[in-house]
PDB file of C-alpha atoms and ligand atoms in Angstrom:
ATOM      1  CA  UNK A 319      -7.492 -58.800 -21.039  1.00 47.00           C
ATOM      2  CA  UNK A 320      -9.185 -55.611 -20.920  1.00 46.00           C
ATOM      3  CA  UNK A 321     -11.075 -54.835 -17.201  1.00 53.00           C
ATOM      4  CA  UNK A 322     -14.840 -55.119 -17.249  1.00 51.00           C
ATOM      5  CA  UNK A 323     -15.300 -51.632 -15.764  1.00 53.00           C
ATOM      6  CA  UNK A 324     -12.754 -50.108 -18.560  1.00 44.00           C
ATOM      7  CA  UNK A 325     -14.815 -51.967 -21.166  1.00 48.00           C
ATOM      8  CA  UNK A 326     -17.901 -50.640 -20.148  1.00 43.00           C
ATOM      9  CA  UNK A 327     -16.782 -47.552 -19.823  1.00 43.00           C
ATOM     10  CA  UNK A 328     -15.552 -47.380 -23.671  1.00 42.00           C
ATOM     11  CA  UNK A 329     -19.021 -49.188 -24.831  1.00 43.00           C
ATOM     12  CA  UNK A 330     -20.542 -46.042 -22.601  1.00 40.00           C
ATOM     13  CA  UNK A 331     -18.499 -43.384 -25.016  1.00 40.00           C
ATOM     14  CA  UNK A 332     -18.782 -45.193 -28.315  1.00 39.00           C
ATOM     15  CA  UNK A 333     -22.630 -44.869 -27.342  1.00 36.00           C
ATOM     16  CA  UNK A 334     -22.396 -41.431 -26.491  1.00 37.00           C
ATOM     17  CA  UNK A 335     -20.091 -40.724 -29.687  1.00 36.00           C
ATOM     18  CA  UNK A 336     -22.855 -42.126 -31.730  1.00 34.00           C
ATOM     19  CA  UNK A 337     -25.728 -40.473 -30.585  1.00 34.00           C
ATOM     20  CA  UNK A 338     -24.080 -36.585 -30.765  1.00 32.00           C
ATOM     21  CA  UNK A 339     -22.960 -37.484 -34.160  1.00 34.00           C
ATOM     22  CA  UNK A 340     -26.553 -38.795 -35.263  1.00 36.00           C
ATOM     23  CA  UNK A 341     -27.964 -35.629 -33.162  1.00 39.00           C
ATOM     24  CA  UNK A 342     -25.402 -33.077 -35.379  1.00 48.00           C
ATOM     25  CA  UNK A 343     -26.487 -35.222 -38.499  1.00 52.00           C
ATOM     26  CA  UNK A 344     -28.149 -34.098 -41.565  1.00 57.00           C
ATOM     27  CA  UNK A 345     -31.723 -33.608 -40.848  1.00 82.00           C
ATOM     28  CA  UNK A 346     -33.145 -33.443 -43.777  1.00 85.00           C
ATOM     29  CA  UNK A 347     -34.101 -35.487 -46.640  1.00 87.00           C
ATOM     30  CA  UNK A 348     -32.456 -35.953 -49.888  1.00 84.00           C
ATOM     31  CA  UNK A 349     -34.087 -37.051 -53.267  1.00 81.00           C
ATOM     32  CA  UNK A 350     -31.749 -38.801 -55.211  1.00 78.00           C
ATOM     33  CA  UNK A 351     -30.699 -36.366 -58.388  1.00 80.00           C
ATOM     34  CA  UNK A 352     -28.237 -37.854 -60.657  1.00 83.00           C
ATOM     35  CA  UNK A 353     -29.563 -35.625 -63.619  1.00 88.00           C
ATOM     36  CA  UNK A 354     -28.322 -32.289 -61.571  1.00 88.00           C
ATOM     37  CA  UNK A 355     -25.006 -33.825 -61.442  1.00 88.00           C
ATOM     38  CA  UNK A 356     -25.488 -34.777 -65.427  1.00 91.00           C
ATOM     39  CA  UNK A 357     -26.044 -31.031 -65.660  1.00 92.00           C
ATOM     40  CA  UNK A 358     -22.779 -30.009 -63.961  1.00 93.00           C
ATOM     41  CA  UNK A 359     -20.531 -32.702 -65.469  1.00 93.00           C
ATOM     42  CA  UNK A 360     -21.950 -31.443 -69.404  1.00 95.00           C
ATOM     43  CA  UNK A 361     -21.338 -27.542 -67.848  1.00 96.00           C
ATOM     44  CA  UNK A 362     -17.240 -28.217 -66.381  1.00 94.00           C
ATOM     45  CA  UNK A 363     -17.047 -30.169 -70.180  1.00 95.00           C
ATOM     46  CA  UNK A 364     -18.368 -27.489 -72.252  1.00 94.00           C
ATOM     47  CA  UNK A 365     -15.517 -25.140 -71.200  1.00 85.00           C
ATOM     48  CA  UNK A 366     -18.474 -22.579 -70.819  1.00 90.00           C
ATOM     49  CA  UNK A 367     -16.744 -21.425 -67.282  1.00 94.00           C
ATOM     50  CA  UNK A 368     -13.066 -20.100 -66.915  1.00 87.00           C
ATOM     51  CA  UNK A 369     -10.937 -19.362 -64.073  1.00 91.00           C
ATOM     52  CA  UNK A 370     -11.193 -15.675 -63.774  1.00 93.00           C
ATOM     53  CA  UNK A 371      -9.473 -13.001 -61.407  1.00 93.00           C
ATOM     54  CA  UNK A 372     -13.580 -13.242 -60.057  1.00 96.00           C
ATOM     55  CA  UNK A 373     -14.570 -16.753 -60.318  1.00 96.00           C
ATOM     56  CA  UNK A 374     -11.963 -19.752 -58.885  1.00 95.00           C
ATOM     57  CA  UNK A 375     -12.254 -23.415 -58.789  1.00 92.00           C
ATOM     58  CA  UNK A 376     -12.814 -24.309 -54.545  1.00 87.00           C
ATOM     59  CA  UNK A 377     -11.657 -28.026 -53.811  1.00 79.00           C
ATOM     60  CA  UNK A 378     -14.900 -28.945 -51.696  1.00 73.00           C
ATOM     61  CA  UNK A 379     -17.294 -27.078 -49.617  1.00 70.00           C
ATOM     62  CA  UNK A 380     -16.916 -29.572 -46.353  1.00 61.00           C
ATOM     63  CA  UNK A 381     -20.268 -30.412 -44.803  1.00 56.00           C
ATOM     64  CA  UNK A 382     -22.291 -34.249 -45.067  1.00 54.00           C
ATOM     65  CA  UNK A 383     -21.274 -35.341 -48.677  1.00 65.00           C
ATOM     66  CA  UNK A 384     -24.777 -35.668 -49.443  1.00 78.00           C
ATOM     67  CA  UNK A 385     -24.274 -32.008 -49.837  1.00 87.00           C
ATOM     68  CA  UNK A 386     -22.377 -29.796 -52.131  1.00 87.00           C
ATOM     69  CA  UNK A 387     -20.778 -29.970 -55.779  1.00 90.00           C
ATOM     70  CA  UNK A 388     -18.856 -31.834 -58.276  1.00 89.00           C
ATOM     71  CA  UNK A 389     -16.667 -29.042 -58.899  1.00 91.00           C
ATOM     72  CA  UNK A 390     -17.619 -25.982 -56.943  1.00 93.00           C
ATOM     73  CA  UNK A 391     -16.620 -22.120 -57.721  1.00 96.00           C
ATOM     74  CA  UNK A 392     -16.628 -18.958 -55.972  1.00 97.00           C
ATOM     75  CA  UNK A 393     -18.216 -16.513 -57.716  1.00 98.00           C
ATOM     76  CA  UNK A 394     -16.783 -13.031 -56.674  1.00 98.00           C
ATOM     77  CA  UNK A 395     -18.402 -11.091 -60.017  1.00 98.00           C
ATOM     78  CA  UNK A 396     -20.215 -10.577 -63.039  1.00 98.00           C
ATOM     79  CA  UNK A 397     -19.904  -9.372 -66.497  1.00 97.00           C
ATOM     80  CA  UNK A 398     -16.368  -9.221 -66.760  1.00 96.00           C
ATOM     81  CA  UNK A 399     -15.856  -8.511 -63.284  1.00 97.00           C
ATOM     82  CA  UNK A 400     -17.810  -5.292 -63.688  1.00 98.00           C
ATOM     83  CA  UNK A 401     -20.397  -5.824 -60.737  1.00 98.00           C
ATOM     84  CA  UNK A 402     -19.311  -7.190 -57.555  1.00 98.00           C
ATOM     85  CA  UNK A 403     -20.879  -9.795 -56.007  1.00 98.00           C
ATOM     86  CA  UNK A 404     -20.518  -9.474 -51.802  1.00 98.00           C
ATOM     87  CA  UNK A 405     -19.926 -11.556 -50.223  1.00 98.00           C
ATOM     88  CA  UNK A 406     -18.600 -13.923 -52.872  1.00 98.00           C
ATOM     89  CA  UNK A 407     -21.121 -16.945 -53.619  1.00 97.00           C
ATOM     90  CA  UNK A 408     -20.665 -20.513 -53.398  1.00 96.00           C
ATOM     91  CA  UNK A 409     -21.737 -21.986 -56.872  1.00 96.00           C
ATOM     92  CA  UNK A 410     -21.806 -25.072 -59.045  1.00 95.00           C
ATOM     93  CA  UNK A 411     -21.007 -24.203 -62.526  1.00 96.00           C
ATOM     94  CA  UNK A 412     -24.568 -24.236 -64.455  1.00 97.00           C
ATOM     95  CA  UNK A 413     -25.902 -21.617 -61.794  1.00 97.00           C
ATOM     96  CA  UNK A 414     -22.424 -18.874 -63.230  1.00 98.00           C
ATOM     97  CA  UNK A 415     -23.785 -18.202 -66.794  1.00 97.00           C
ATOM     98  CA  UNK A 416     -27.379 -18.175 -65.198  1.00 98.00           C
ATOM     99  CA  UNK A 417     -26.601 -15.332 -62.953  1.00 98.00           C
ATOM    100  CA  UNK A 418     -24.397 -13.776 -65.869  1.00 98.00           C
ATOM    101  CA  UNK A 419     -27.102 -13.612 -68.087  1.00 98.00           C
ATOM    102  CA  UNK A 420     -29.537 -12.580 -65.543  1.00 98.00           C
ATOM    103  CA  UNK A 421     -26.666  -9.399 -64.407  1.00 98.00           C
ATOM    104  CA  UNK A 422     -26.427  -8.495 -68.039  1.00 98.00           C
ATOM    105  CA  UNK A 423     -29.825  -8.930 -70.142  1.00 98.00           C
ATOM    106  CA  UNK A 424     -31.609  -8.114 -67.248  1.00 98.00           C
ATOM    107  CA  UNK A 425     -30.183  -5.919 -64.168  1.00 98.00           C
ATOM    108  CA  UNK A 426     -28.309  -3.687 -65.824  1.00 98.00           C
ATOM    109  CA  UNK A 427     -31.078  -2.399 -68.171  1.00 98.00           C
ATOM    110  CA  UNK A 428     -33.388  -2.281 -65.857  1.00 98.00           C
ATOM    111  CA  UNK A 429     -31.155  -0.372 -63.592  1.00 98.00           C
ATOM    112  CA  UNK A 430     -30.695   2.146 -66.894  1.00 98.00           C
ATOM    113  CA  UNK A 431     -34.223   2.206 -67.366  1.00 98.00           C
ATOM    114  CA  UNK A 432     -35.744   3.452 -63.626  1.00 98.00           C
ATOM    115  CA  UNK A 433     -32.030   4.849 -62.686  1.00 98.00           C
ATOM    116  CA  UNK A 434     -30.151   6.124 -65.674  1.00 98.00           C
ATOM    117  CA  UNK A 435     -27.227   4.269 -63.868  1.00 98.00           C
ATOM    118  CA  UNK A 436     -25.351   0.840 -63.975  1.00 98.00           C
ATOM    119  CA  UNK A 437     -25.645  -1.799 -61.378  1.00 98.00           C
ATOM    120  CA  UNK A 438     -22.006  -2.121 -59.721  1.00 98.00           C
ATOM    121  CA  UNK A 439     -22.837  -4.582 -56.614  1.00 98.00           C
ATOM    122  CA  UNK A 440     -25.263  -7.292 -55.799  1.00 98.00           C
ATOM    123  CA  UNK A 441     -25.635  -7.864 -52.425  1.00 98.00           C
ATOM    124  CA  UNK A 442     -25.506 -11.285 -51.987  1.00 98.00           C
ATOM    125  CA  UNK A 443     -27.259 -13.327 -48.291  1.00 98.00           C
ATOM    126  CA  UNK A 444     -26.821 -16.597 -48.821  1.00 96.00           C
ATOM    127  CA  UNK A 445     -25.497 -19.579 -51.502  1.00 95.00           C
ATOM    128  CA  UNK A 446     -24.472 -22.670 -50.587  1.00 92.00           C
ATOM    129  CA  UNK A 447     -25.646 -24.160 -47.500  1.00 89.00           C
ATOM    130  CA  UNK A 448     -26.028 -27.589 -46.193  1.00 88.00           C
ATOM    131  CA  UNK A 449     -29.995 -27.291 -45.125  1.00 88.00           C
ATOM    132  CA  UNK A 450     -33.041 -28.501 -45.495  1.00 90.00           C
ATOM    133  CA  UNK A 451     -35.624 -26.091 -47.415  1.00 91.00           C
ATOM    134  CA  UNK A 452     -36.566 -22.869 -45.210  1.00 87.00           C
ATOM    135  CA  UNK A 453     -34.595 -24.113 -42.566  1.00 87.00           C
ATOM    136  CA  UNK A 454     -37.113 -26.568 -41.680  1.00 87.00           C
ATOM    137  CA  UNK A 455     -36.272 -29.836 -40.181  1.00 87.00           C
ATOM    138  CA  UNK A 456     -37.050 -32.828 -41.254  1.00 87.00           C
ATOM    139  CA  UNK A 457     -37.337 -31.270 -45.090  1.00 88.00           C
ATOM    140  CA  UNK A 458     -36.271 -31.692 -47.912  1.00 89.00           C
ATOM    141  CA  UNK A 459     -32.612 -30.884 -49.194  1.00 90.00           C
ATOM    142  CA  UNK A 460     -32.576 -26.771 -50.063  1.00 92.00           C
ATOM    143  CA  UNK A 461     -31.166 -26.098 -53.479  1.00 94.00           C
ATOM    144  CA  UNK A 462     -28.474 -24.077 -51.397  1.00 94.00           C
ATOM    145  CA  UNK A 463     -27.030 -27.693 -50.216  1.00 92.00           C
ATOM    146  CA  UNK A 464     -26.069 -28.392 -53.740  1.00 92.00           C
ATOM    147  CA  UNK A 465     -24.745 -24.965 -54.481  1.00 94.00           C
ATOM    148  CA  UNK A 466     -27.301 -24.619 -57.040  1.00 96.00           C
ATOM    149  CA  UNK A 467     -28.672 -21.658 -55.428  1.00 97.00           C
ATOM    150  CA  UNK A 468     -28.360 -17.995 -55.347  1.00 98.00           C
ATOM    151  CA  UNK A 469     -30.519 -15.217 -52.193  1.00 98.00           C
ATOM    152  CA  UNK A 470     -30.077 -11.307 -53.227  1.00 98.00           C
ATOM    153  CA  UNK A 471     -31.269  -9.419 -50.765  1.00 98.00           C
ATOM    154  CA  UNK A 472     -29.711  -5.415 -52.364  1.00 98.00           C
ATOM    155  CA  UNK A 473     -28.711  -4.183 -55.499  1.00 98.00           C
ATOM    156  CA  UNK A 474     -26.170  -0.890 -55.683  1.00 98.00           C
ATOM    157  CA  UNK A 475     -25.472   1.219 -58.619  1.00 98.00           C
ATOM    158  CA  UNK A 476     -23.163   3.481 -59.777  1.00 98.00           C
ATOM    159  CA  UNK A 477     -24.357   6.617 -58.768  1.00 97.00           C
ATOM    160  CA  UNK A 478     -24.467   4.889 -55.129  1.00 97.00           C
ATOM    161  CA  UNK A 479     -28.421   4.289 -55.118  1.00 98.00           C
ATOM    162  CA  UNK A 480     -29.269   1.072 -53.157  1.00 98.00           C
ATOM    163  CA  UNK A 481     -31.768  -0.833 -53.744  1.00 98.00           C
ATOM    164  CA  UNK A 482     -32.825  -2.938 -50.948  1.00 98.00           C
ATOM    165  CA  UNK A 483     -35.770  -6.089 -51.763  1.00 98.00           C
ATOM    166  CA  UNK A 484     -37.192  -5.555 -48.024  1.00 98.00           C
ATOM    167  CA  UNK A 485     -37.673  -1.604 -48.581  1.00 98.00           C
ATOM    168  CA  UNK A 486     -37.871  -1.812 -52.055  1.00 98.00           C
ATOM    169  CA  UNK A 487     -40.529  -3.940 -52.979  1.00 98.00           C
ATOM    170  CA  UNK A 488     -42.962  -2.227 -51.579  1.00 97.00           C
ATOM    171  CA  UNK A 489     -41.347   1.470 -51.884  1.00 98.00           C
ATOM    172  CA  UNK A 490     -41.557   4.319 -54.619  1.00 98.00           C
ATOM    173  CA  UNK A 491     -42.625   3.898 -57.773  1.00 98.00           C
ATOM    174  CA  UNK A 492     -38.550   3.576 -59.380  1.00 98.00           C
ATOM    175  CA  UNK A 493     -38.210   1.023 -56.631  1.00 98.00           C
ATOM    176  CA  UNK A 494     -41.030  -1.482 -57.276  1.00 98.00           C
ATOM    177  CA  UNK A 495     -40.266  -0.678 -61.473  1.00 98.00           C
ATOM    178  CA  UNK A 496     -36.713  -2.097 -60.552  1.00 98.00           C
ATOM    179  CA  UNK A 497     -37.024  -4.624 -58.935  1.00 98.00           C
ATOM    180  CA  UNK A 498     -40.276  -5.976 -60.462  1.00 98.00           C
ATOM    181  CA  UNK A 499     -37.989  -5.867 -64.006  1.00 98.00           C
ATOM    182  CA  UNK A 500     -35.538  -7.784 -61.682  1.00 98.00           C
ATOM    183  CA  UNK A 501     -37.728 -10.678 -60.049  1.00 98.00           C
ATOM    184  CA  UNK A 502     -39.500 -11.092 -63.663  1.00 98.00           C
ATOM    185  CA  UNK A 503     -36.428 -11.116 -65.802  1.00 98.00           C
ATOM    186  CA  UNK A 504     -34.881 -13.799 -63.362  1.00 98.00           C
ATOM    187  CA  UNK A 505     -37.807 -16.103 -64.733  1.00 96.00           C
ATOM    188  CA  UNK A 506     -36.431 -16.858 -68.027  1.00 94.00           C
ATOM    189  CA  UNK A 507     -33.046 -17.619 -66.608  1.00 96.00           C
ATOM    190  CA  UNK A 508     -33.291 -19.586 -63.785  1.00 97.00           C
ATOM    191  CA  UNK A 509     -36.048 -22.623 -63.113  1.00 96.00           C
ATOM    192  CA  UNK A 510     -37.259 -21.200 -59.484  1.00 97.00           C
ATOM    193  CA  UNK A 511     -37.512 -17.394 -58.732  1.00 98.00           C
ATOM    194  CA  UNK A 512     -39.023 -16.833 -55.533  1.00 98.00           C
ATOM    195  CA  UNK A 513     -39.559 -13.412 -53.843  1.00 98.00           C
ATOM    196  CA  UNK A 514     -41.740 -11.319 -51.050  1.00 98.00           C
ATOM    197  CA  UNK A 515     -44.619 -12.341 -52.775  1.00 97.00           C
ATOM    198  CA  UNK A 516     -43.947 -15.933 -52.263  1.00 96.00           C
ATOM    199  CA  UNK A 517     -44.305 -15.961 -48.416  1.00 95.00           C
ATOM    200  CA  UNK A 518     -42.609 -14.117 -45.387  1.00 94.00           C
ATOM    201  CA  UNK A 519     -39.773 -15.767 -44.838  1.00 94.00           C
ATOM    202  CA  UNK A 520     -38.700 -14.207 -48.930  1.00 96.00           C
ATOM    203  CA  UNK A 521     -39.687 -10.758 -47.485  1.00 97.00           C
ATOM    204  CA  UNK A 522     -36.012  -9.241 -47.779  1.00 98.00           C
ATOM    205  CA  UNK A 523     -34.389 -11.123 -50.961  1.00 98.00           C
ATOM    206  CA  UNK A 524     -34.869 -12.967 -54.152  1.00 98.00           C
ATOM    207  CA  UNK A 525     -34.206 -16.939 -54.071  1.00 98.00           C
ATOM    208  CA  UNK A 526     -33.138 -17.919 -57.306  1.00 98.00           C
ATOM    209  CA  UNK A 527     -31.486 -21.634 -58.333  1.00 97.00           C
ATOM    210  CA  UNK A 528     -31.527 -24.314 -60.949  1.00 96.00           C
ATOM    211  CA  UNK A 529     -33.596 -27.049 -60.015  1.00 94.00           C
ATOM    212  CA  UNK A 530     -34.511 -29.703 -61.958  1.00 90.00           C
ATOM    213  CA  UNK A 531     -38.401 -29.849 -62.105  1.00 87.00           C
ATOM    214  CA  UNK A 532     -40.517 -31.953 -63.975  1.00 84.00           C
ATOM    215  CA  UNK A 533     -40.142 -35.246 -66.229  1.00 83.00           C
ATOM    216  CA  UNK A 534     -38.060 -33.565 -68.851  1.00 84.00           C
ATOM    217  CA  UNK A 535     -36.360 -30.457 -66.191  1.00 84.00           C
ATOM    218  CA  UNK A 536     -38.573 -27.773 -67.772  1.00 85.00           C
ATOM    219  CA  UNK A 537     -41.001 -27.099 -65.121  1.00 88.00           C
ATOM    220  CA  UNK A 538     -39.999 -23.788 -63.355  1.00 92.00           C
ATOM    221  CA  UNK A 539     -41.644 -21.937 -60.712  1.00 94.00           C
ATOM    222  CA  UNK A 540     -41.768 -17.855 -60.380  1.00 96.00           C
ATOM    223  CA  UNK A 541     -43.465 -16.474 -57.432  1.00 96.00           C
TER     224      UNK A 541
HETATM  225 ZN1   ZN B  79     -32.660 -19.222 -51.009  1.00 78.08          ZN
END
């Protein structure tokens, strides 16, 4: 027979257990996407992503399962390991080609074009993250929580030009050319691109990800 003081006592901390874990809780909200997960099941089938010496296979990415990937990777870089991506990013497979493309059709000539150079690094600020959208509570879940997103906030070449997005955007003539070519270009490979024209809080890097938008997952947004 267990004391009455000692039981109230443990009813006191199971209480208190489950009100700090409800208060470290995810606070967002999640809309139910089984068709991003369809996505990422067809991409690990189709073989179209390898295990490289730059991209690996990560077990799980921790956090409120509501959050993360099927299979995730860490992406370390692109185009046959030619540009570096630092730190590493934290993606699910469909986003790898995506950026790919994007480093290769897209960067690099425009980095040719204003620069006469090749890109060597992207400067990456954020992937995955388990968060509602902007940070805001009470939202809904980012695209980073499903490691189907991608924040660039500098791009370096070659010759050892940087180009940041927070300078850049609004600096020199080359600078805009670039990184207009940059933002633009991301359009056609990714379904949101949002930059410093967007709002504030995009004032120092490009958002890119994959979400699905629309009836039929066409919809995209580029701001
Ligand atoms: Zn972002």
């Amino acid at each position: 027979m267990v004391p009455i003081r000692v039981r109230v006592l443990l009813s006191l901390l199971l209480g208190l257990a489950l009100l700090s874990a409800c208060s470290v809780g995810p606070n967002f909200i999640v809309k139910d996407e089984p068709r991003l997960t369809d996505e990422e099941r067809a991409c690990l089938a189709s073989d179209t992503v390898h295990e490289t010496g730059f991209i690996h296979t990560r077990a799980a990415l921790g956090g409120p399962s509501v959050c993360g990937a099927v299979q995730p990777f860490v992406m370390s870089a692109a185009d046959h390991g030619r540009v570096l991506l630092k730190p590493a990013a934290l993606l699910r497979c469909p986003m790898i080609p995506q950026v790919d493309r994007w480093v290769v059709n897209v960067i690099e000539p425009a980095a040719r074009r204003s620069y006469g150079a090749s890109l060597a690094e992207i400067t990456v600020l954020g992937s995955y993250a388990c968060r509602p959208i902007n940070n805001v509570s009470g939202g809904y879940l980012s695209e980073h929580g499903r490691a189907n997103a991608l924040d660039i906030s500098a791009f370096t070449l070659t010759d050892g030009t940087r180009i940041t997005v927070k300078r850049g955007w609004h600096g020199d003539a080359r600078q805009r050319a670039f990184l207009h070519a940059v933002h633009d270009g991301a359009c056609a490979q990714f379904s949101t691109v949002l930059g410093p024209d967007y709002n504030a809080l995009h004032h120092d890097h490009f958002h890119v990800d994959l979400a699905y938008r629309g009836p039929n997952g066409l919809r995209t947004v580029c701001k």
